[in-house]
C-alpha cells in the first residue's frame, strides 16, 4: 500500500497517482472496503471526501474497481474481456426477467437485461457480447444460442376455448408455453384433460426474439398439482425417465430364463465351496456383490469379492445393451427403484440370491498381515451365496450396536464377519494414510405412508454409528476390487472406462480457507493440492463442533467425479488408477470394465482401435450425464417430500444450523425432521441484509448484525412452495414469538386455516390473446433441441 502525507493523495497531485492509490489499496485487501475506510487508510481529509466519492464512482464505471451495495468497493478481477468481446457461457434467468451468463473461469457473471435476452431461455448455452460495465457489473447482450436447454418443461395446464398453454412451475422458464398439435390437424390436448392439471410439455419450437414465447407439444397430463404421486410422476416425465423398459429389452432378458443353464458354467471356475453372503441395505432390490475373507495362520488374508457377471447377458449391440447405455444407471426413489436393466435380470438372474447358482467375475486378492496386496487375479466363475445379510444385522452380530434386531443368519457367521471387519479396518487405515478423503455428510431417508405414499417423516440415514461401520466393511472390500481391476486393465493396456476425480476448485478452496481462519483453524489452500495433506487436515476436524458444516463446504469445493477413457486417477481416493467394477446391475461403466477383463481372461482379441476408443468415450460421457441427472432427480424427489411433510408444520418453531448462503437468503438445516429451510433476506429481521465478499455471512446494513455459516438459528416455518420444492421460515430473535406460547396442536390448527399459504399454484385465467409465438426456422426446419462421489 502506498503511503502519503495526510491530506495529499488521492485528492491532490496527478490523476494517475490518485487512481493508483485507490486501486493499490483495494488490491491489498481480499475483502471490500467502505468509502469511509478507504478515506481513513489513505488519509483523506473530510473536506476532500466528496472528491474521493467521485473518483470511486469513475473507477467503478470504467471497471478498474467494483462497486458493491452500501458504499463498499473491491478490486476488479479483470477476467471479462473488453467491450465488444464475445464469450460463451450458460444463461441463468431470474423470475423477474433479467439473467446472468456464467463464463467459464471468469470471476464475474455477465448481466443480461430482459431486452437483451433475445430468444434465449433459462439453461441455454449462449454467446454473449460484452456491452458495458455498470453498477450491476459487466453487462452484455445475447447474440446467439449455441445449445438449447432440455426440451421438457413441467407446469400447470390451462385451457380456454380452443387455446391451451402451460404455465411453467419454474419461474425462470419463459412462459406461457403455447401448446400446438403433435401432428397437423391433431388435437392440442386430450378431451378429458382438465384446466389446472399438472402436465409436461416438450418444447417443439424455441423463440427467436425476446417478445416471443416457446411452443410445445403435450407429453402427459398427470393429475392434481401437489399430490405426491403426481409430483413425482411429473419429475420423471420431465426428465425423460421411463420406468418400463422397451418390449425388445424385456423379451431379451426373459429369454435367458429364470435359472443359469449348465452349458453357461462350462469353462468357468466353480466357487460354490466359498460360503459367500451378500450384505446390503434392508430395502435392497438387487444384490450384485458377495464376499468372503479368510485369515491364514501367519496372519495374512485372502479375500474373494464376487460380482454378478452382467456382461454375459448384456452383449454389445443388443436391445438390452442399448437400453442400459441410454439409462446409464438405476434411479433410486423413496418408494421404488427404476432399474437400469429389466427386472428379469436385475432382480433375478443377475442378482446373487442365496441358494442358487449365479455367474460372476470374482476378484481374488492375497494380502499380508498389514493388508498390503501381495498378488491378485480375476476369476470367471460361478457361486452359490449362502445368505442375504443386511447392514443392521451385521452391525448387531459384530457388537457394533444393540439397536437393530438380531439376524440369525448374521449371528451364525459372526466369526467370519469379524475376519472381514479386521481386514476392512486395515484397508481403511492404509487408505487414510495414503491421503484418501473421509467426508462425513448425512443423507436423508424419507419415510412414506404405505397406503397414500405421503411422507410421514424425513430422517438422517444411517445415523447409528454401528451400522455405519458395517457399511464401511463392504465399502473397503468394494474399493479393493475396483482398484485391483483398474490396475489389471492398466497393466494389460486394455481400453475401458475409468472413474476420474479432479483436484478441488481453487476459488472455492479460498472461501473454505477463509471460513477455517475465522474458526481459528489454520488451512492453506495449497495443501488441498495434495490429498494426503488434505486428509491430515480433515482428521483434525473430527472433534470440531462445526465438523459437519466444514465438511459440507469442502464438498462444495470438490469437483464431481466423472467417467473417462483416460486413466487420470481419483483425487478423493488418492488412487492412481480407479474404475467402477462392483455394481454392473445398476451402472453401465461397470459393464464396460467387465467386457474388457473377460476378453483378456478368455484370450480374445481386444479392439484397441481409435473407433473402439471413441465408442467408449461416448459411453463415458453419456454415463456421466445420466449419473448427474439421476442425482438431481433423486435430490428433487427428496426435497419434494420434505416440502410435503412441512405443510403440516406451518407455525412450528425449530432450532437449526446455517449451512448455506445464497442471494435470496440463508439455508438453515434442522435435525428432526431432517429438512433445509430457506430464510429469505426480508425474513431475517428488521434490517437490510447483504452477503459479504466471501459469501460466508450476511450483514445488516444498519445494525451490523452478522449471520454466518455454522451459526445456530431459531426459525419458524411460515410457508411451503410445493412446486419449488422449498420450505420457507423466518428468523426468531432468541425469544419465542407470542404464537409460540400456544400448544403445538393449536398452532397446527391455525396453520390448517391458512391452506392457501401451503401450495402456491397459479390460478391465472388470462386468455392467450396477444401472445406471440415463435417463427418457424428457415427451410421449415425446427430449431435444434439438445439436450461431489465415488
Tab-separated table of C-alpha atoms in Angstrom, residues 456-457 645-655 670-674 714-717 732 737-754 758:
chain	number	residue	atom	x	y	z
A	456	UNK	CA	-44.666	-39.045	7.363
A	457	UNK	CA	-41.043	-38.291	8.306
A	645	UNK	CA	-44.127	-33.060	5.065
A	646	UNK	CA	-43.675	-29.481	6.263
A	647	UNK	CA	-47.152	-28.414	5.111
A	648	UNK	CA	-48.403	-29.681	8.465
A	649	UNK	CA	-45.697	-27.780	10.371
A	650	UNK	CA	-46.646	-24.208	9.444
A	651	UNK	CA	-46.130	-22.067	12.535
A	652	UNK	CA	-43.895	-24.605	14.273
A	653	UNK	CA	-40.508	-23.497	15.588
A	654	UNK	CA	-37.203	-25.335	15.197
A	655	UNK	CA	-33.583	-24.704	16.039
A	670	UNK	CA	-32.947	-28.661	11.120
A	671	UNK	CA	-32.288	-32.117	12.540
A	672	UNK	CA	-35.757	-33.538	13.234
A	673	UNK	CA	-37.277	-33.694	10.716
A	674	UNK	CA	-34.136	-33.563	8.570
A	714	UNK	CA	-34.276	-20.321	15.730
A	715	UNK	CA	-36.706	-20.424	12.801
A	716	UNK	CA	-40.461	-20.540	12.470
A	717	UNK	CA	-41.940	-22.277	9.421
A	732	UNK	CA	-36.833	-15.625	15.600
A	737	UNK	CA	-42.945	-15.178	19.496
A	738	UNK	CA	-46.356	-14.809	21.156
A	739	UNK	CA	-47.714	-17.535	18.929
A	740	UNK	CA	-45.028	-19.884	20.280
A	741	UNK	CA	-46.760	-19.976	23.642
A	742	UNK	CA	-49.639	-21.862	22.070
A	743	UNK	CA	-49.626	-25.653	22.181
A	744	UNK	CA	-48.276	-27.229	19.001
A	745	UNK	CA	-51.652	-28.733	18.098
A	746	UNK	CA	-53.329	-25.326	18.416
A	747	UNK	CA	-50.652	-23.793	16.176
A	748	UNK	CA	-51.223	-26.545	13.613
A	749	UNK	CA	-54.969	-25.917	13.698
A	750	UNK	CA	-54.239	-22.280	12.959
A	751	UNK	CA	-51.956	-23.340	10.137
A	752	UNK	CA	-54.705	-25.543	8.717
A	753	UNK	CA	-56.881	-22.462	8.497
A	754	UNK	CA	-54.327	-20.959	6.076
A	758	UNK	CA	-49.128	-24.026	1.600
